[in-house]
Short mmCIF file of C-alpha atoms and ligand atoms in Angstrom, two decimals:
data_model
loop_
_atom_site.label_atom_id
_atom_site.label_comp_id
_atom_site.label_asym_id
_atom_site.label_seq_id
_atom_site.Cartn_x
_atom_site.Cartn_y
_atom_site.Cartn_z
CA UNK A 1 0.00 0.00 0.00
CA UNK A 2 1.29 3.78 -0.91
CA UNK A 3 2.23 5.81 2.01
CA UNK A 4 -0.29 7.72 3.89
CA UNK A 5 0.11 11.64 3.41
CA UNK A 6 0.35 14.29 6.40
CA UNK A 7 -0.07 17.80 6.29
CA UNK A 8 1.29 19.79 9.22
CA UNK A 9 1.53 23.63 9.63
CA UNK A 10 4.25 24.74 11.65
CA UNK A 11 6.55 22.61 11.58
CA UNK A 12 9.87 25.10 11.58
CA UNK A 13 10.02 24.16 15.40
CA UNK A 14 8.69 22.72 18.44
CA UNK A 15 5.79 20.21 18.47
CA UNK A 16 5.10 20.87 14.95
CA UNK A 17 8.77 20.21 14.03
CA UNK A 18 8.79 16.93 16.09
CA UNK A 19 5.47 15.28 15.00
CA UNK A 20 6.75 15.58 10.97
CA UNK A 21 9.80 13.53 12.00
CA UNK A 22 7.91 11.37 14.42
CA UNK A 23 4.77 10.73 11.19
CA UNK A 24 7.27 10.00 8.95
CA UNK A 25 9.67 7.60 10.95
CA UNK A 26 6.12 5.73 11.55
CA UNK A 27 5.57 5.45 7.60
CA UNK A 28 3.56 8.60 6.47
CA UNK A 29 4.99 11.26 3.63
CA UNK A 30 5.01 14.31 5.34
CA UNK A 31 4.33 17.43 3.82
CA UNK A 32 5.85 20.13 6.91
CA UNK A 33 4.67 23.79 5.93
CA UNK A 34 6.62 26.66 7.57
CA UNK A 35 5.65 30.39 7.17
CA UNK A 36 9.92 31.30 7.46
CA UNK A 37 11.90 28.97 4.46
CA UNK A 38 14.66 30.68 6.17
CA UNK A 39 13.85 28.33 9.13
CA UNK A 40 13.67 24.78 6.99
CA UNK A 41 17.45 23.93 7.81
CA UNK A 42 16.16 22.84 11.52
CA UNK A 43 13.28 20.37 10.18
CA UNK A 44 15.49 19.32 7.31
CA UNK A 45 18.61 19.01 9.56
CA UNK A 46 16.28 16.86 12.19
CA UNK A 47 14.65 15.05 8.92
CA UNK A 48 18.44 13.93 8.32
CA UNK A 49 19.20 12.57 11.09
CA UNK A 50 16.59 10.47 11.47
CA UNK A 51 16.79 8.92 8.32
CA UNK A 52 13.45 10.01 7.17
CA UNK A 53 14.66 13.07 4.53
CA UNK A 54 13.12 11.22 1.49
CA UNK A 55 9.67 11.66 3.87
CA UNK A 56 9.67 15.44 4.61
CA UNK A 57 8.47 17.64 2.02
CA UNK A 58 9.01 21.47 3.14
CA UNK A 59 6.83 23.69 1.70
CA UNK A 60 5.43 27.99 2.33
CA UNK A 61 2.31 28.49 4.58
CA UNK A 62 1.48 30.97 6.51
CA UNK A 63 -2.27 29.89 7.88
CA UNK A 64 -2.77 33.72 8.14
CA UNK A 65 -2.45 34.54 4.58
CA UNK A 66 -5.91 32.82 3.92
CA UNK A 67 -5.39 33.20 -0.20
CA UNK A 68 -2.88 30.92 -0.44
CA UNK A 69 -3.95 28.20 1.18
CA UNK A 70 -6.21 26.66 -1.73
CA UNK A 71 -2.65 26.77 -3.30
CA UNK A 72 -0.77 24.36 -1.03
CA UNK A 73 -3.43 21.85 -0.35
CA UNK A 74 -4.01 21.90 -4.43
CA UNK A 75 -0.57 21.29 -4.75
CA UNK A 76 -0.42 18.46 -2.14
CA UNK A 77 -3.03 16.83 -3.80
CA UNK A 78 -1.53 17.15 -7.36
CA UNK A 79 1.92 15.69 -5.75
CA UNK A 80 0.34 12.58 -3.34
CA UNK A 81 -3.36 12.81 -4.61
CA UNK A 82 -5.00 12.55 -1.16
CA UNK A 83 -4.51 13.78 2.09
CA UNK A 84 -5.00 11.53 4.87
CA UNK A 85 -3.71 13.46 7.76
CA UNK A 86 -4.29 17.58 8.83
CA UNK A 87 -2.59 18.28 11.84
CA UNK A 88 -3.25 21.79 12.44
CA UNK A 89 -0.54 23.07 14.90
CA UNK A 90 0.65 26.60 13.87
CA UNK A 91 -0.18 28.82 16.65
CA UNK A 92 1.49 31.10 19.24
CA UNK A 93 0.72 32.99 22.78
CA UNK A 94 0.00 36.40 23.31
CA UNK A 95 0.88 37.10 26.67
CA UNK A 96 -0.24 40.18 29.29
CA UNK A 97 -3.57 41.05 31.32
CA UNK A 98 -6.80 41.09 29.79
CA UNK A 99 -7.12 44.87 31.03
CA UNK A 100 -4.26 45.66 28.99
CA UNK A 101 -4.00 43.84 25.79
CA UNK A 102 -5.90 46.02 22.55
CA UNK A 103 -8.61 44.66 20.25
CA UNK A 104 -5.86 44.17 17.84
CA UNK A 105 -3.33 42.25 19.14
CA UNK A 106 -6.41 39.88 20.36
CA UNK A 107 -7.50 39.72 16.77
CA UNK A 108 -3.75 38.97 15.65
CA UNK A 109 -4.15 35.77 18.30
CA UNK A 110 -7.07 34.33 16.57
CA UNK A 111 -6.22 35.12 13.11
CA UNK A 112 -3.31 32.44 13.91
CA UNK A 113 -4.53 30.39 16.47
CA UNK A 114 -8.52 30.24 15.62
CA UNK A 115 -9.08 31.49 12.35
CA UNK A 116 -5.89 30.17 10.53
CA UNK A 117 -7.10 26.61 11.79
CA UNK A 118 -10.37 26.74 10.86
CA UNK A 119 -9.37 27.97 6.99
CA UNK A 120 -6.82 25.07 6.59
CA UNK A 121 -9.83 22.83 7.63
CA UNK A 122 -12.06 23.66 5.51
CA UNK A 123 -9.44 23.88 2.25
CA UNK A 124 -8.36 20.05 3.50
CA UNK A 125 -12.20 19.00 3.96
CA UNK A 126 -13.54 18.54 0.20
CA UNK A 127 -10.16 16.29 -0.40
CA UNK A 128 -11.48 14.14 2.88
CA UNK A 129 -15.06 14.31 1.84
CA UNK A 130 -14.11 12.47 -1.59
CA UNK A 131 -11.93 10.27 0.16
CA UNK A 132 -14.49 9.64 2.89
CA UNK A 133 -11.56 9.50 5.31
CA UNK A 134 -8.99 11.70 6.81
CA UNK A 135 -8.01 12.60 10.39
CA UNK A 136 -8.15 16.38 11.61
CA UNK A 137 -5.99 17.11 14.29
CA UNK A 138 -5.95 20.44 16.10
CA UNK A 139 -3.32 21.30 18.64
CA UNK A 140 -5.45 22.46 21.38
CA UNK A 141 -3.88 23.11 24.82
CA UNK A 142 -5.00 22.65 28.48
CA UNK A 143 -5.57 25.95 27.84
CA UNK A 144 -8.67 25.29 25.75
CA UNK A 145 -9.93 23.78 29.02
CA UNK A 146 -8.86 25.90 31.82
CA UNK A 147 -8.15 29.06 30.84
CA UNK A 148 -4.79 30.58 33.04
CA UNK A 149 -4.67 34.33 33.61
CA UNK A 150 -2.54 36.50 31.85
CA UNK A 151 -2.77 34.88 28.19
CA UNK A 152 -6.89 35.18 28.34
CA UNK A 153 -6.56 35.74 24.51
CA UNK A 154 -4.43 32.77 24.13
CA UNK A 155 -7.25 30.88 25.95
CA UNK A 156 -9.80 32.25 24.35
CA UNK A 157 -8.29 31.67 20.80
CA UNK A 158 -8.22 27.48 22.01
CA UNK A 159 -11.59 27.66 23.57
CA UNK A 160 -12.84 28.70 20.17
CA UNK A 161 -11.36 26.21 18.46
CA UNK A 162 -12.45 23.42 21.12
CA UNK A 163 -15.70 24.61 20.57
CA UNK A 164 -15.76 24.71 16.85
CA UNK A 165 -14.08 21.00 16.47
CA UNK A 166 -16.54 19.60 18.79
CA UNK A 167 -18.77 20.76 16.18
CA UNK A 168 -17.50 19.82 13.32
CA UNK A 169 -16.77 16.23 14.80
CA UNK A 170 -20.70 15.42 14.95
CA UNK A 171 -20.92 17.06 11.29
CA UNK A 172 -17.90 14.83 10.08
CA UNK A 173 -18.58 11.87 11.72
CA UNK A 174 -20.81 10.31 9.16
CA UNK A 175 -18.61 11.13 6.46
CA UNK A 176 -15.90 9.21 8.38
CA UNK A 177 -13.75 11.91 8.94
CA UNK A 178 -12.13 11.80 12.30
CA UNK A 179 -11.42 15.85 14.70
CA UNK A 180 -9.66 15.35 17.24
CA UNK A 181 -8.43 17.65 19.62
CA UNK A 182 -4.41 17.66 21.55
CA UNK A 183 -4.48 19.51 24.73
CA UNK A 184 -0.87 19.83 26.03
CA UNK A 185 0.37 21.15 29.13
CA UNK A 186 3.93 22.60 29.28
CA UNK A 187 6.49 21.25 26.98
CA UNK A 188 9.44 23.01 26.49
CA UNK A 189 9.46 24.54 22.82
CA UNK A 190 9.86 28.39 21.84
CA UNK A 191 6.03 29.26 22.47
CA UNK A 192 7.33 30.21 25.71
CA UNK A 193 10.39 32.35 24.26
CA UNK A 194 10.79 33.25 20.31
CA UNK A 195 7.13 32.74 19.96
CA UNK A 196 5.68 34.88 23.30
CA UNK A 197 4.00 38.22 22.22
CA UNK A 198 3.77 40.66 24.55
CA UNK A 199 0.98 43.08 25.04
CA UNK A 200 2.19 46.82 24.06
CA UNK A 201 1.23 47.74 27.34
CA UNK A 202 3.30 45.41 29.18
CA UNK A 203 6.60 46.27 26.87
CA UNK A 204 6.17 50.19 26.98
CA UNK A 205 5.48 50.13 31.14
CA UNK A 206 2.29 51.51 30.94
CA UNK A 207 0.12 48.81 32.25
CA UNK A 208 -1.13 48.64 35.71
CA UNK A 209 -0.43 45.30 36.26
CA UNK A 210 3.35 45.36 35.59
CA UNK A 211 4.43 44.42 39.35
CA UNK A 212 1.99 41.51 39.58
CA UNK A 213 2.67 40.29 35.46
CA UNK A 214 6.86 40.00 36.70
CA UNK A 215 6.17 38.61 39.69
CA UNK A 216 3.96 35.68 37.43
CA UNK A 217 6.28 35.79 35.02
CA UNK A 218 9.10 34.42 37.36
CA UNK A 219 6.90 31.95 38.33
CA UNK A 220 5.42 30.79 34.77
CA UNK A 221 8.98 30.34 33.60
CA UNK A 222 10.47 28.12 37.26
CA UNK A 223 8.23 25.71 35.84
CA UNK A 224 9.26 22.41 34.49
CA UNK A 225 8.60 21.91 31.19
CA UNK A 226 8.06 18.18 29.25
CA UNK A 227 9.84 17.12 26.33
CA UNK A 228 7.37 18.03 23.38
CA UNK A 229 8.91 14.65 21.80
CA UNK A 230 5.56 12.97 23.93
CA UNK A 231 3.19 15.22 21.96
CA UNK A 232 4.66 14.17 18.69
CA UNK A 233 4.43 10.72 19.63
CA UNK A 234 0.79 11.27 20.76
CA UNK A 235 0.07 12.52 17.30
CA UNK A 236 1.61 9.57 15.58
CA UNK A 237 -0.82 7.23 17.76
CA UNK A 238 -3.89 9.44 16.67
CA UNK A 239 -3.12 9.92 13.29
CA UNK A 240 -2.78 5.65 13.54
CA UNK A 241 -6.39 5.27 15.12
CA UNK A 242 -9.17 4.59 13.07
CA UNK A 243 -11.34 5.49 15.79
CA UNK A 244 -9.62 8.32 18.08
CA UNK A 245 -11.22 9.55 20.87
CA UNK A 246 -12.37 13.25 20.30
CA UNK A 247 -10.04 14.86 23.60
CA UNK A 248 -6.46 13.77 24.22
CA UNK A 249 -5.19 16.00 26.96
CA UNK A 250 -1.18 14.92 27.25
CA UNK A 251 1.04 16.34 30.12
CA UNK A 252 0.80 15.40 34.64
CA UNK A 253 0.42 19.09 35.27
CA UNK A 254 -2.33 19.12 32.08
CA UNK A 255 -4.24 16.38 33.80
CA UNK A 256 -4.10 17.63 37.77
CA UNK A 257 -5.31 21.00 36.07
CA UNK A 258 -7.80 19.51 34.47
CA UNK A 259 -8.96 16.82 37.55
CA UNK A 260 -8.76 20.50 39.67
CA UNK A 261 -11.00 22.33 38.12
CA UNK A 262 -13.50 19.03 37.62
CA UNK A 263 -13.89 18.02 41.12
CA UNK A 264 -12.86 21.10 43.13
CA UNK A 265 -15.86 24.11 44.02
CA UNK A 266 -14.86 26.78 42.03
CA UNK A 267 -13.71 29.08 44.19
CA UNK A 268 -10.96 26.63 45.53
CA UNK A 269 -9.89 26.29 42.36
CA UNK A 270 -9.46 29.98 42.11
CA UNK A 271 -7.49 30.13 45.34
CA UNK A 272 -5.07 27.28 43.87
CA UNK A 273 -4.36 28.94 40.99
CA UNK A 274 -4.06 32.06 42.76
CA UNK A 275 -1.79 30.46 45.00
CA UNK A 276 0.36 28.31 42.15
CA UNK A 277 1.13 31.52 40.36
CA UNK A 278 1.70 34.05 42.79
CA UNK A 279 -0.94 36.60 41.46
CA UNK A 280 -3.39 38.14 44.08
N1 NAP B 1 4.67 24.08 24.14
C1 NAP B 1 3.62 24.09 24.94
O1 NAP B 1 3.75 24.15 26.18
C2 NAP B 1 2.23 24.01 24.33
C3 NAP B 1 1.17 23.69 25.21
C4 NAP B 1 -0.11 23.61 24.70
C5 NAP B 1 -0.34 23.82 23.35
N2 NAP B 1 0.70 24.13 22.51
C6 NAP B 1 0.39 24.38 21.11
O2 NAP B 1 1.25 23.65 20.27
C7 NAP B 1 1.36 24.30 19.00
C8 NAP B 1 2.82 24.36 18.60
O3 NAP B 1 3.52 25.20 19.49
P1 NAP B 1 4.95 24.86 20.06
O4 NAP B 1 4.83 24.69 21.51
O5 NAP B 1 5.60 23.78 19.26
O6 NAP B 1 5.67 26.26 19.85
P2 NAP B 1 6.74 26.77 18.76
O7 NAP B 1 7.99 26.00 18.86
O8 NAP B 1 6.79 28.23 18.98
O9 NAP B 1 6.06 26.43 17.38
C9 NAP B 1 5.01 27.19 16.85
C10 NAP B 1 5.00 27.00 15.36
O10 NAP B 1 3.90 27.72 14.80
C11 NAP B 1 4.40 28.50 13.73
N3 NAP B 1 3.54 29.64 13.43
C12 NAP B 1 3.18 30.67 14.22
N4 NAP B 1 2.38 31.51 13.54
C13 NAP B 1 2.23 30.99 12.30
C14 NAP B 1 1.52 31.36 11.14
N5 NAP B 1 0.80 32.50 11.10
N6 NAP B 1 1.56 30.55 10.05
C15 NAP B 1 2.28 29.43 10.07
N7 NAP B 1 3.01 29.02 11.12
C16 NAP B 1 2.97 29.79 12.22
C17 NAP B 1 5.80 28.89 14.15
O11 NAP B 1 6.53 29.36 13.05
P3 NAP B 1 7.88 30.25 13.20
O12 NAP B 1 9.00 29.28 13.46
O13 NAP B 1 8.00 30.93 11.89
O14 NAP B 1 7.67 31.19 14.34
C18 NAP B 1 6.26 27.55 14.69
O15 NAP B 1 6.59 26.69 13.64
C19 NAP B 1 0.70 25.67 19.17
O16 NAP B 1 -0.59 25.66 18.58
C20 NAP B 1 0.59 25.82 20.67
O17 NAP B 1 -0.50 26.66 21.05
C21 NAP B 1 1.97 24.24 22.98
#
């Protein structure tokens, strides 16, 4: 049988970068799209030394420049002819209190995180529909499920897109196309460094909240971060399933969150969080 094919959006680093080696050491061609070519040498670098270059085919997205993504998935399917595998992971954390951040810069989060998602879906969709197959797999976060404080647009941006793939699993299901929705915890990749946006606010000293955001800050950073080689590996075992679940929330310190807010009254779970990060 011909290999299956993967489409993944950023994949110049991180999670993204690690589940197109991961999908093609486990068999698949993987088609990694990057909005920075400059950036390929790390995927094609990591592609080498796994063995799996033949595997990785780089090619130009960037899920915010909505035109030209009938272009890429047309192109994939002229290459492979089918396209049995979206993992939708290009995304990115605006950071700094909800009082502070501007309308735009919380549009500019869900153009990438929400809306960027949601067009690469629905460009992928017809090829699935034919096909009457096809895995969708968004990169979510715990995030999606418990929103932390200081990156409410961040949040937001994932509880939109939980909310829209929950959806779109009922429609799909008949159609047997699978959604399925990652929710990490921390893993240690550069969405907590090269890819953290900061609210203008916060960088030009004029917010309010400056004393409480460094004092959080300190505290978001002390904490341990996972190797993001477990969320590539997670994706592999989805991407596998003919019959995923629709939530896989990966990470200890995803899962406590997640068992906290579940079984704890609300306002304990406040004081907890409250507590955890240092903000009151
Ligand atoms: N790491 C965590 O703790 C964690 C936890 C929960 C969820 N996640 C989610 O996992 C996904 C991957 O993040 P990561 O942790 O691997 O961080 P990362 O290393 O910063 O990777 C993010 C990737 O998204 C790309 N990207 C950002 N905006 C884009 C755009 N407009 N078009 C195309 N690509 C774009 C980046 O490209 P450039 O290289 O060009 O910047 C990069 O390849 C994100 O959706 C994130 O929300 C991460």
């Amino acid at each position: 049988m011909s290999k299956k094919i993967a489409v993944i959006t950023g994949a110049s680093s991180g999670i993204g970068l690690l589940s197109t080696i991961e999908l093609a050491r486990a068999g698949f061609q993987v088609v990694g799209s990057m909005r920075d070519l400059g950036r390929r040498e790390y995927l094609e670098k990591a592609a080498a030394d796994a063995g799996v270059s033949g595997s990785v085919d780089v090619r130009r997205l960037d899920v915010t420049e909505f035109g030209t993504i009938a272009a890429l998935v047309d192109g994939v399917v002229r290459d492979y002819g089918r396209i049995d595998v979206l993992l939708n992971n290009a995304g990115f954390a605006m950071a700094g209190f909800a009082e502070d951040l501007k309308l735009e810069e919380i549009r500019t989060q869900f153009e990438t995180n929400f809306f960027g998602n949601v067009a690469m879906t629905q460009a992928v969709l017809p090829v699935m529909r034919q096909q009457k197959s096809g895995h969708v797999i968004m990169m979510s976060s715990i995030a999606g499920l418990c929103a932390p404080l200081a990156i409410s647009s961040y949040a937001a941006s994932k509880f939109a897109l939980e909310g829209w793939s929950e959806s779109l699993r009922l429609e799909l299901n008949a159609l047997g196309i699978k959604v399925v929705l990652v929710e990490p915890g921390s893993y240690e990749t550069d969405i907590w460094s090269r890819n953290t946006r900061l609210g203008e606010k916060t960088l030009d000293g004029t917010s309010p909240n400056q004393e409480r955001g460094a004092r959080m800050k300190e505290r978001v950073q002390s904490v341990k971060k996972r190797n993001p080689i477990e969320v590539a590996r997670l994706v592999v075992r989805i991407a596998q399933n003919p019959n995923p679940k629709l939530r896989y929330v990966v990470g200890t310190d995803a899962k406590i969150q997640l068992a906290l807010k579940r079984v704890l009254p609300w306002k304990q779970y406040e004081k907890v969080i409250a507590y955890f990060l240092k903000v009151d």
